[in-house]
XYZ file of C-alpha atoms in Angstrom:
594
model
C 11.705 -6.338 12.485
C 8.962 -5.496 15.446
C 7.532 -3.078 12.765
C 6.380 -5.896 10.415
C 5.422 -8.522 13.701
C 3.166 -5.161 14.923
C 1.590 -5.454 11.715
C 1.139 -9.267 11.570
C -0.714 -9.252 15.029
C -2.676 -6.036 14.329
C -3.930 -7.397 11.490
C -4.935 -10.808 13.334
C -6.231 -9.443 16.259
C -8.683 -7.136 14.172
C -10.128 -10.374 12.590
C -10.825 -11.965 15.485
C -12.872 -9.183 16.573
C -14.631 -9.106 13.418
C -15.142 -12.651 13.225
C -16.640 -12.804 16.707
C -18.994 -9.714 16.499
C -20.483 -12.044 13.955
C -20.946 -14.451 16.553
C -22.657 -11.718 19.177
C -24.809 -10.552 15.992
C -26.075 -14.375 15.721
C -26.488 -14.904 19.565
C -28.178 -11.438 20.083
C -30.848 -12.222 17.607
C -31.032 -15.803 19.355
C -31.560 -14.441 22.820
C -34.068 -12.011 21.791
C -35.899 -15.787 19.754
C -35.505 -18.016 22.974
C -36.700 -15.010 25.260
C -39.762 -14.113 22.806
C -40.146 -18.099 22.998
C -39.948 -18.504 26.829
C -42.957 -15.444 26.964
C -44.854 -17.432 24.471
C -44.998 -20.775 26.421
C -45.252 -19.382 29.696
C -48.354 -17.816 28.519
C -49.637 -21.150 27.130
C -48.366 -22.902 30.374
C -50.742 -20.783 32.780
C -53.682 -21.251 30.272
C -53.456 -24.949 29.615
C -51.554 -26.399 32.426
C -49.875 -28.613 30.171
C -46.912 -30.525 31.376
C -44.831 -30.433 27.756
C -45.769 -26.530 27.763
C -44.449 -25.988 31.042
C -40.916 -27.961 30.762
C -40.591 -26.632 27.159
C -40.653 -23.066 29.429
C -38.254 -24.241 31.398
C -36.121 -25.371 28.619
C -36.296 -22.061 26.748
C -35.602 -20.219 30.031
C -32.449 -22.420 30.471
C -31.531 -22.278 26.919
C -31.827 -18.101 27.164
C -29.636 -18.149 30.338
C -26.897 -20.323 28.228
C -26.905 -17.770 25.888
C -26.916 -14.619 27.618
C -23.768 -16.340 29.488
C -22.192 -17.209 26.380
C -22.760 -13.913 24.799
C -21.281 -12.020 27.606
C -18.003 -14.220 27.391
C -17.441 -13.289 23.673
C -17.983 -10.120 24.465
C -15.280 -9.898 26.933
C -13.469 -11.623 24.496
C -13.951 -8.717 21.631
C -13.016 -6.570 24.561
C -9.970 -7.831 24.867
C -8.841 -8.472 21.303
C -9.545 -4.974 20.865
C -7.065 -3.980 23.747
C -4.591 -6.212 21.983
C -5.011 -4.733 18.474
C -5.077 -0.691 20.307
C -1.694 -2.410 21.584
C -0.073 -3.099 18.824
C -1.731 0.381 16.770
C 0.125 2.224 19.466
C 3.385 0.400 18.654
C 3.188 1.114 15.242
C 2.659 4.755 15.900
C 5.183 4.694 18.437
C 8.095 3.309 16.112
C 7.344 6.373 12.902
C 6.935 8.817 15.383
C 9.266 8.190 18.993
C 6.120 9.611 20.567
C 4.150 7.854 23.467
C 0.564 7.292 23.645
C 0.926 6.137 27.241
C 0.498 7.898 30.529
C 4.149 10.231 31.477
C 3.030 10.330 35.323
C 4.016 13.777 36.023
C 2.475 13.746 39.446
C 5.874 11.344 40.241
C 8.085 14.527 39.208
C 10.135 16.297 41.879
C 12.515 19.412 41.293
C 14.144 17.709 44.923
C 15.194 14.455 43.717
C 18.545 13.892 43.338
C 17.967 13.640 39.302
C 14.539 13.173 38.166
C 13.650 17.074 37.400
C 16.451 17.244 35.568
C 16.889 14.593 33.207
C 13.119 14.919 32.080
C 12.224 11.646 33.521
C 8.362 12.765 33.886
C 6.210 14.863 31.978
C 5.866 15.200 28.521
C 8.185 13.707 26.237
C 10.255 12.328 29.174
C 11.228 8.866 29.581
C 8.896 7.391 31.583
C 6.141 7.939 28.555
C 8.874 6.497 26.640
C 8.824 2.653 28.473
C 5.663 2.460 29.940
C 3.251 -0.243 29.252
C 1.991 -0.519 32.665
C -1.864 -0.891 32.427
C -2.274 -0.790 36.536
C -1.408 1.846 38.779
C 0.365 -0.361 40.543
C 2.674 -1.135 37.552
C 3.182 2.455 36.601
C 4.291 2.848 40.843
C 6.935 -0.097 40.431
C 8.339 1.201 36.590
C 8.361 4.913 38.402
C 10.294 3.722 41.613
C 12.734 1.577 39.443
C 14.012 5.025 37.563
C 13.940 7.048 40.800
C 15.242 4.360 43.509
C 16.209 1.402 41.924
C 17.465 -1.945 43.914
C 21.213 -2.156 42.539
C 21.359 -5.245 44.592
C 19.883 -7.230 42.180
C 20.436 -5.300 38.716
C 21.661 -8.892 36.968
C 18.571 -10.554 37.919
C 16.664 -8.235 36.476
C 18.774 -7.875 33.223
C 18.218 -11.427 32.797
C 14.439 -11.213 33.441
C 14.250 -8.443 30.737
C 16.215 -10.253 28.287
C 13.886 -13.671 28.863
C 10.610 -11.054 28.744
C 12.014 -9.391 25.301
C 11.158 -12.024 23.199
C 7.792 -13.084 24.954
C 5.806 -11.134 23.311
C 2.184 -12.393 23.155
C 2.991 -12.948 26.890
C 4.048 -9.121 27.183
C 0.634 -7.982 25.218
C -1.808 -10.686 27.159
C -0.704 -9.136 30.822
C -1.384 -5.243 29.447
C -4.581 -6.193 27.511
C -5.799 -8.348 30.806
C -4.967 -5.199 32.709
C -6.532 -2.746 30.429
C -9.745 -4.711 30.105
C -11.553 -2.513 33.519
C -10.426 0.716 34.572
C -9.260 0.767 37.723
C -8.702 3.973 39.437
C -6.933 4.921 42.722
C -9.843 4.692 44.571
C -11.045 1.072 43.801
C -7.484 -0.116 44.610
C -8.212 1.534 48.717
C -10.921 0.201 48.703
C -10.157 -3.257 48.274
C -6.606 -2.427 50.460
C -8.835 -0.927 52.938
C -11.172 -3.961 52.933
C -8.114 -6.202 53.559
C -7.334 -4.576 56.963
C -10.918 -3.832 58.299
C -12.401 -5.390 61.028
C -14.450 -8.411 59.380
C -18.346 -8.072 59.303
C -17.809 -12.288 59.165
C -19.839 -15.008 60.436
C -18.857 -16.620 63.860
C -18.493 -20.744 62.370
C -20.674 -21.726 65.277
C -23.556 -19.711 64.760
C -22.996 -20.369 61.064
C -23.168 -24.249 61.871
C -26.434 -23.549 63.662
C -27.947 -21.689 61.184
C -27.341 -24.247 58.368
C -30.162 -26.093 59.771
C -32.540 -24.346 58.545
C -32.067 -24.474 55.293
C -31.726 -28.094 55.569
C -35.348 -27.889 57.220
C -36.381 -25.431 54.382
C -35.362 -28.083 51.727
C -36.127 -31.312 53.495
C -39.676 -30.014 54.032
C -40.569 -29.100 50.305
C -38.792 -32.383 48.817
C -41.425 -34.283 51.268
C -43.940 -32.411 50.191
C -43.515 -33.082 46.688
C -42.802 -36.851 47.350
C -46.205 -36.998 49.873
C -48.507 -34.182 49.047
C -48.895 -33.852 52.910
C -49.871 -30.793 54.517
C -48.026 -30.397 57.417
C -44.722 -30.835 54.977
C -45.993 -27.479 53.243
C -46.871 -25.881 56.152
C -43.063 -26.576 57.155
C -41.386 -25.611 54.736
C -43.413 -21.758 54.654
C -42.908 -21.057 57.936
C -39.067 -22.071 57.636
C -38.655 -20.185 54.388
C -39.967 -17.422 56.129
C -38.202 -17.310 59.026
C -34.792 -17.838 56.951
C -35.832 -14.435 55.354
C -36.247 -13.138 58.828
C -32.654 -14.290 59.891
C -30.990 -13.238 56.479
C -33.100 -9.912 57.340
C -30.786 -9.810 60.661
C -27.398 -9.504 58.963
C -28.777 -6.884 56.372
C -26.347 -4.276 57.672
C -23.038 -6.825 57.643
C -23.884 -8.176 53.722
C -24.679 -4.239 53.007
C -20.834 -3.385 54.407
C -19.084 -5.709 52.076
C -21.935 -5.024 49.374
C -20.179 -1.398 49.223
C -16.436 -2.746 48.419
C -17.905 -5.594 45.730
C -19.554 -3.225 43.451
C -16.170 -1.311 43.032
C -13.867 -3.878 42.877
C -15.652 -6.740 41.641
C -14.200 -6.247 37.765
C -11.119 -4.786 38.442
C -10.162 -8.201 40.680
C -11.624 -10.392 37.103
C -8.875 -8.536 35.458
C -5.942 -9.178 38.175
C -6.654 -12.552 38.519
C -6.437 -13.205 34.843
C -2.894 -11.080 35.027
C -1.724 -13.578 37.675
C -3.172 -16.426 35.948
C -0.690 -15.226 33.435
C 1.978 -14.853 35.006
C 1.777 -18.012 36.972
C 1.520 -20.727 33.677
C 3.965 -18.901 31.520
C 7.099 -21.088 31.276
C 10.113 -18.618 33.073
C 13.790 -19.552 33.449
C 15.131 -16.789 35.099
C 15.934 -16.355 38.546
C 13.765 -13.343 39.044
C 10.879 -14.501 37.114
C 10.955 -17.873 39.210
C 11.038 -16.135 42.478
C 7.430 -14.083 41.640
C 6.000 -17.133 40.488
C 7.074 -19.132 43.951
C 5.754 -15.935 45.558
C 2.366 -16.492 43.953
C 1.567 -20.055 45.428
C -0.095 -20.405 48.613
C -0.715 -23.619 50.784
C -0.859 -25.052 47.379
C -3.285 -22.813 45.759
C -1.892 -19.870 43.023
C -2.958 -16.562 43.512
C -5.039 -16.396 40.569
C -7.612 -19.270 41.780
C -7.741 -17.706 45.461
C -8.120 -14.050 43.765
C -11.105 -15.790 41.594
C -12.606 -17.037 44.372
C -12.954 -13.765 45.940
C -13.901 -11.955 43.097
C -16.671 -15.051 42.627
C -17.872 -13.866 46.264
C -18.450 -10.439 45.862
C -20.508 -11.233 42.275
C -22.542 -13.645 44.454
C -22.943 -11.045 47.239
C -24.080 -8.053 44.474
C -27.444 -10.825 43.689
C -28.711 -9.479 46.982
C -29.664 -6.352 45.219
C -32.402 -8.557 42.955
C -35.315 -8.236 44.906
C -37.126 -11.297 43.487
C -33.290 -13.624 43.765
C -32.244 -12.357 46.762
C -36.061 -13.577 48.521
C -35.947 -17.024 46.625
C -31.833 -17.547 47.505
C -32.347 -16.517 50.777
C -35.228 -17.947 51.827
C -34.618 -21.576 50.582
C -30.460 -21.099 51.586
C -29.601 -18.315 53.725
C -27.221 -17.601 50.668
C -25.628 -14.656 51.279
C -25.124 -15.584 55.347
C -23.413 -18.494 53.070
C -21.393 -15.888 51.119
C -20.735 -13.549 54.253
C -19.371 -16.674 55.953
C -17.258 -17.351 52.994
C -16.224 -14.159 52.272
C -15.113 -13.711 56.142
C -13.305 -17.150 55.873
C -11.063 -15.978 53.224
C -10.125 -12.477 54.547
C -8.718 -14.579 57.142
C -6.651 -16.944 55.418
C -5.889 -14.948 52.554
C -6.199 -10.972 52.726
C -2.817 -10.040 53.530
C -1.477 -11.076 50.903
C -3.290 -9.464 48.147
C -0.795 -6.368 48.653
C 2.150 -8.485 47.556
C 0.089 -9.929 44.888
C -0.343 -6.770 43.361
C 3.306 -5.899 43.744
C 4.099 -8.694 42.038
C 1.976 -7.844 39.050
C 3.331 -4.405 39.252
C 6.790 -5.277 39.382
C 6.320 -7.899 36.287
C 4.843 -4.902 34.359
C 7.378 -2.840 34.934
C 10.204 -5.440 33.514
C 7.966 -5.837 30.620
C 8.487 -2.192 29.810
C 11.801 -2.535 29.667
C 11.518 -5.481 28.212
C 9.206 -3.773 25.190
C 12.282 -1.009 24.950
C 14.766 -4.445 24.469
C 12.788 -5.582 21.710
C 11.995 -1.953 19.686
C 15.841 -1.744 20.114
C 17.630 -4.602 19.069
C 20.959 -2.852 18.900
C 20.779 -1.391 22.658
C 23.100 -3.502 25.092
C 23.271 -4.825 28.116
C 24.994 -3.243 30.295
C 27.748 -4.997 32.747
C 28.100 -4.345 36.327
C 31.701 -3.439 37.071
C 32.703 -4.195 41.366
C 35.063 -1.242 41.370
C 33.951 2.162 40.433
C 34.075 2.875 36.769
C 31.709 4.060 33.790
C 32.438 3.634 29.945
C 29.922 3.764 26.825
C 30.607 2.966 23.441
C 28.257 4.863 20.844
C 26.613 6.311 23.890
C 23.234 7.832 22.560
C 20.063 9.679 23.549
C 17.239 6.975 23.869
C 14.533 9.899 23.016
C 16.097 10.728 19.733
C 14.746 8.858 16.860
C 18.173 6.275 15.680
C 18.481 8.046 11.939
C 18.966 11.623 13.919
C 20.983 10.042 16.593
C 24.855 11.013 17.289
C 26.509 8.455 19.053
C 29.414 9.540 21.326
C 32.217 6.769 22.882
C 33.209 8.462 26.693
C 35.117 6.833 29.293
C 35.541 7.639 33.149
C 38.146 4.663 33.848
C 41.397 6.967 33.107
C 40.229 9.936 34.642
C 37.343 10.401 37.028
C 36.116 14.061 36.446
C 35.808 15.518 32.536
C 35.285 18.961 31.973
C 32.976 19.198 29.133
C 34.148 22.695 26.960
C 32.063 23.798 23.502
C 29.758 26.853 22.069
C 26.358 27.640 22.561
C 23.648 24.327 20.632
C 27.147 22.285 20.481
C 25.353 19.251 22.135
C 26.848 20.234 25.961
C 23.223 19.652 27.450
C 22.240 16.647 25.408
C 25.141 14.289 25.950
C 24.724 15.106 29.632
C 21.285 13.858 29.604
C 22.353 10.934 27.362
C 25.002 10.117 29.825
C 22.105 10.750 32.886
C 19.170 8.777 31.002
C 21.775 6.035 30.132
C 23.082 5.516 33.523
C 19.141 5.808 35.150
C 18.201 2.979 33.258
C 21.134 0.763 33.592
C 20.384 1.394 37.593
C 16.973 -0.027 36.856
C 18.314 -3.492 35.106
C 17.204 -2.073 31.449
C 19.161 -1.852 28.382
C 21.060 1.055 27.378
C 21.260 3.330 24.179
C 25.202 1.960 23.015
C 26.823 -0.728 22.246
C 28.510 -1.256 25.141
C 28.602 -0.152 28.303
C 29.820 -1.263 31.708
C 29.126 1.083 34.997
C 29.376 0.894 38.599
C 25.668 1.540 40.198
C 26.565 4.785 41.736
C 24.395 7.167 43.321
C 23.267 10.056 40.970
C 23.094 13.719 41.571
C 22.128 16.244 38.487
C 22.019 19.882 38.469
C 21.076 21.048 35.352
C 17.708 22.632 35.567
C 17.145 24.451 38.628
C 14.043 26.078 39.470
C 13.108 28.709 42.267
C 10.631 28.266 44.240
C 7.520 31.191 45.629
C 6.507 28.929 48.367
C 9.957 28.959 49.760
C 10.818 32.461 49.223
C 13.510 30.826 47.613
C 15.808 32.428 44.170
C 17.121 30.299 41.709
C 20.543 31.041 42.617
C 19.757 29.895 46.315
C 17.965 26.920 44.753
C 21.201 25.850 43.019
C 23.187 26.133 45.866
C 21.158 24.165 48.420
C 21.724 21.479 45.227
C 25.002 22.002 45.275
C 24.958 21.470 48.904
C 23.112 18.254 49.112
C 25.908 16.721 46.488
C 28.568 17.672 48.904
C 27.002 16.162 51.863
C 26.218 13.735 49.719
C 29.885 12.520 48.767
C 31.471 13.289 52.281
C 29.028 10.784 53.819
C 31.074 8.391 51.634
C 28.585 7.648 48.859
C 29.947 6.359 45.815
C 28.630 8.881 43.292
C 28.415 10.411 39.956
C 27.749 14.113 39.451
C 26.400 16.125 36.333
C 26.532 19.531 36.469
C 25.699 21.964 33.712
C 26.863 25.735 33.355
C 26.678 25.832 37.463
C 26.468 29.283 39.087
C 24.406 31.109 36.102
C 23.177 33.859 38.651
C 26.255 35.254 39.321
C 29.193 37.512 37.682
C 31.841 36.159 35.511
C 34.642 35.800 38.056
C 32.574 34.747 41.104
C 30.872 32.007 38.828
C 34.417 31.211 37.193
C 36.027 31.173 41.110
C 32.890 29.185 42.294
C 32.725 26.476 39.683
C 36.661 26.221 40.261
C 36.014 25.829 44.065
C 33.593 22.959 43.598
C 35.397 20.781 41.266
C 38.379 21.472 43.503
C 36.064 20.140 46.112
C 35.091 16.817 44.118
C 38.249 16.116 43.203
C 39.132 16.040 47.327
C 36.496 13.329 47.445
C 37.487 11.594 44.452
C 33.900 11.669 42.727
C 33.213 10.817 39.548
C 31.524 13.070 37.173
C 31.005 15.606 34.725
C 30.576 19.604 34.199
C 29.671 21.547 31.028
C 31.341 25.151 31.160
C 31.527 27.611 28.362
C 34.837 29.339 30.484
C 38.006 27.407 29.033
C 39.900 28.644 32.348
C 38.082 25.972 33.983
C 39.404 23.297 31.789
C 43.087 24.712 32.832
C 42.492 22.752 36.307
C 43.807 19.542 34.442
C 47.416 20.957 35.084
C 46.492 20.581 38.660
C 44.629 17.575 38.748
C 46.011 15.200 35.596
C 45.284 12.400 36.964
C 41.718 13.253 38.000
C 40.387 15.449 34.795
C 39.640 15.066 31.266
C 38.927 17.403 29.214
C 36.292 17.122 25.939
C 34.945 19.338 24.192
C 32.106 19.774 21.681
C 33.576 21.810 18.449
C 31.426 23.746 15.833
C 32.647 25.239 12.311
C 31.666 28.013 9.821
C 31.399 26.531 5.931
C 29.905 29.028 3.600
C 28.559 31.587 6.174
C 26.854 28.929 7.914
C 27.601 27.441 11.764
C 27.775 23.697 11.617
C 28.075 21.131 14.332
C 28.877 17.366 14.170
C 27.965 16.625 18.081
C 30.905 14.647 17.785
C 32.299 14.497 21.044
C 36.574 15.632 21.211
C 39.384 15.438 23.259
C 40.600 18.729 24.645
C 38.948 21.976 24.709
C 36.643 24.085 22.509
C 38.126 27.079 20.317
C 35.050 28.455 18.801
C 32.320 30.233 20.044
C 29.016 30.567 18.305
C 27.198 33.479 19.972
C 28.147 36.269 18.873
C 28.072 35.064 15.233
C 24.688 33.847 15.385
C 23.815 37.048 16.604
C 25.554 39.121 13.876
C 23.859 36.477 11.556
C 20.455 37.312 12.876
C 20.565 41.056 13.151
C 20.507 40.702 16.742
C 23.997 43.099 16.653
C 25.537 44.993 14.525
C 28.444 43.169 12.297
């Protein structure tokens, strides 16, 4: 049960966080010993001149250095353990309550899309909150674009990636924890994209060859010295040392330029390398998952080393900001003309594809989030691509609803095309259409499905259920709804293969004209031989199966009164409803008069 495996690694991944703040507890106190040490003999160095004083200072000064390394490795490490056990916390919330800790994107929600607004895709409580486990923007981007416009070119390889990411599950945690470990926000990510298509602030190689000489003067010099004890050797080696400072001095304003993109980006590209790093040694036999990991080598270098190296670059560029390093590195090396050099070097080579490396991360996230539904949901299936048009569920149900208040539905669109969905006011009209909608969105996107089976055709998908006006427009709901309407017509007579919900079309209008309207536009459909469904509380709607038998269904969704109470089963039923609810239910709550 994922339940109990939640538990298992919550509970290991809080003991080794415990176990190594011990460790940064021990080497705390030691650094704080070797640096209290290193004071100590330095002091005793300058007084006596000794020769054991002054290498036991250097010693304890290398010995601190060690330590102040090692301690800021472990506590990466705690970092990260403690992303992995917030991980699995949130799972275990996640499975007693069906409600998402994680980001719902409603920025991404559009009241134009074709079926976004409708379906409750964004926001809160939608589905998006529901699968995410994206821990980069960019993987929150590629999970959003695979619900709203989907590549049903290659659904199969992606239900085969999901399946193979479903059961790797410490590989599934280790990307989002890597991920999670430095916040990256919108702006960091431009900046580095915008750094990848600037003009370079480089280092022509010529002038770079000619300035490596000095240096090699700067160094030659003081080794002489120290072998000869000869003036002129000292004298040498000041005046080159200074005049390296002067030439560093010169290409102040370059280093500054790329200083301003390493100090934003400098973490956030530790943490992406580590996700490709990832992604590149895990063992993968799908198709899909092959292909990003082919993607990821480059003139026989992975993405992960290259991104390291950069990332290495930038931490060597920020030492420029140490007064007292930046005089000593520069003026014995010309370091950070060293660095620019390098850094201009590989934004040659290597800067256009960062972009794709990103996607790629992004687009692995996203299958992971469907892979993480997969794996919470053992009993959701797989759907299967049909070549002709056609759409059937078995136990169809809504993925939002917790399983023990779940009603399952079977439905079929192979017979007939078009059902006309009849049944009384909280009958379940609204919610199967959704569960139909949210099914068929994610089988578009290569995910599992809430049935046990289910085999579709990826059409196109239009909704109208929840129109909205808009002020900006000057533009009534009723208006709103029909421009909707609109765009589904135009839709199917470009020749589109699609399926249409509809629910209770035409509310702004009288009886008749909505009765005569909704008529007119299935009439329409049927002329284009779409596939789809319409809720209707009018039963002389359903009567249009006499003229199109072929073409129409009817269901309905039935209700009954036991003891003075309304009950419903949400069971879904052939033929058409022959109870209505209103008028009881306001009898029953003193709304009328009995």
């Amino acid at each position: 049960m994922p339940q109990s495996v939640y538990n298992n690694l919550l509970n290991q991944f809080n003991s080794n966080t415990l176990s190594l703040k011990k460790q940064l507890n021990w080497l705390s106190f030691s650094r704080l010993a070797f640096f209290g040490l290193f004071v100590f003999l330095s002091y005793q160095s300058t007084q006596t001149g000794n020769v054991l004083f002054i290498a036991a200072t250097i010693l304890a000064l290398a010995v601190f250095f060690v330590i102040v390394k090692r301690y800021d490795r472990i506590e990466q490490k705690v970092t990260y353990y403690k992303a992995l056990s917030k991980y699995n916390s949130d799972e275990i919330e996640f499975l007693a309550t069906n409600r998402s800790s994680y980001s719902n994107e409603k920025e991404y929600e559009d009241p134009h899309h074709p079926y976004s607004h409708d379906l409750d895709i964004f926001g809160e409580g939608g589905l998006f909150s529901y699968l995410n486990r994206c821990s980069t923007s960019f993987g929150k981007e590629c999970l959003a674009q695979g619900l709203l416009r989907p590549n049903t070119n290659n659904i199969t390889k992606r239900q085969k990636a999901i399946t193979e990411l479903k059961d790797k599950i410490d590989f599934r945690q280790q990307l989002f924890a890597q991920g999670s470990l430095h916040e990256s926000n919108e702006k960091d990510l431009q900046n580095l994209l915008q750094w990848t298509k600037a003009e370079g602030a480089s280092v022509n190689k010529a002038v770079y060859c000619a300035l490596m000489i000095f240096p090699a003067v700067t160094i030659g010099s003081l080794v002489y010295y120290f072998a000869t004890d000869a003036d002129f050797a000292f004298r040498i080696f000041y005046l080159s040392f200074i005049l390296n400072l002067l030439i560093a001095f010169s290409f102040a304003k370059k280093i500054t330029s790329q200083l301003s993109v390493s100090t934003s980006v400098n973490k956030i590209l530790q943490s992406y390398k580590e996700q490709l790093r990832a992604i590149e040694v895990e063992h993968f036999t799908s198709e899909l998952m092959r292909e990003y990991q082919q993607r990821l080598k480059s003139e026989g270098q992975n993405a992960s080393q290259l991104l390291g190296k950069l990332a290495s670059l930038f931490e060597y560029l920020e030492t420029i900001v140490n007064l007292l390093v930046s005089v000593l590195l520069n003026g014995l090396f010309l370091f950070h003309i060293h660095i620019l050099y390098n850094l201009g070097n590989w934004k040659k080579h290597h800067a256009t594809k960062i972009k794709n490396w990103l996607q790629i991360i992004g687009e692995v996230e996203a299958l992971c989030s469907f892979a993480n539904l997969y794996y919470n949901n053992p009993g959701f299936c797989i759907p299967q691509v049909t070549k002709e048009p056609s759409l059937k569920g078995t136990e169809l149900g809504h993925i939002l609803l917790k399983a023990e208040k779940r009603i399952c539905n079977d439905v079929s669109f192979n017979d007939q095309r078009f059902v006309i969905l009849t049944g009384s006011n909280m009958s379940g009209k609204s919610t199967f259409l959704r569960t139909l909608g949210i099914n068929l969105v994610l089988a578009r996107a290569g995910s599992v499905v809430c049935a046990s089976e289910f085999s579709f055709y990826p059409f196109d998908v239009f909704v109208s259920m929840r129109i909205t006006d808009s002020l900006q427009d000057s533009e009534s709901f009723f208006y709103a709804e029909l421009k909707r309407l609109q765009s589904i017509i135009q839709h199917l007579q470009s020749g589109n293969i699609t399926f249409v919900i509809l629910d209770e079309i035409l509310r702004g209008t009288n009886s008749n004209d909505k009765r005569n309207g909704t008529i007119g536009l299935i009439k329409k459909m049927a002329n284009e031989d779409a596939f789809g469904i319409t809720a209707t509380h009018d039963v002389v709607v359903a009567e249009l199966i006499r003229e199109y038998p072929g073409y129409i269904a009817n269901k309905a969704f039935e209700s009954q009164i036991i003891a003075d109470e309304l009950l419903f089963d949400y069971k879904l039923k052939d033929g058409v409803c022959t109870t209505l609810s209103a008028s009881y239910l306001m009898k029953k709550m003193g709304v009328i008069d009995a």
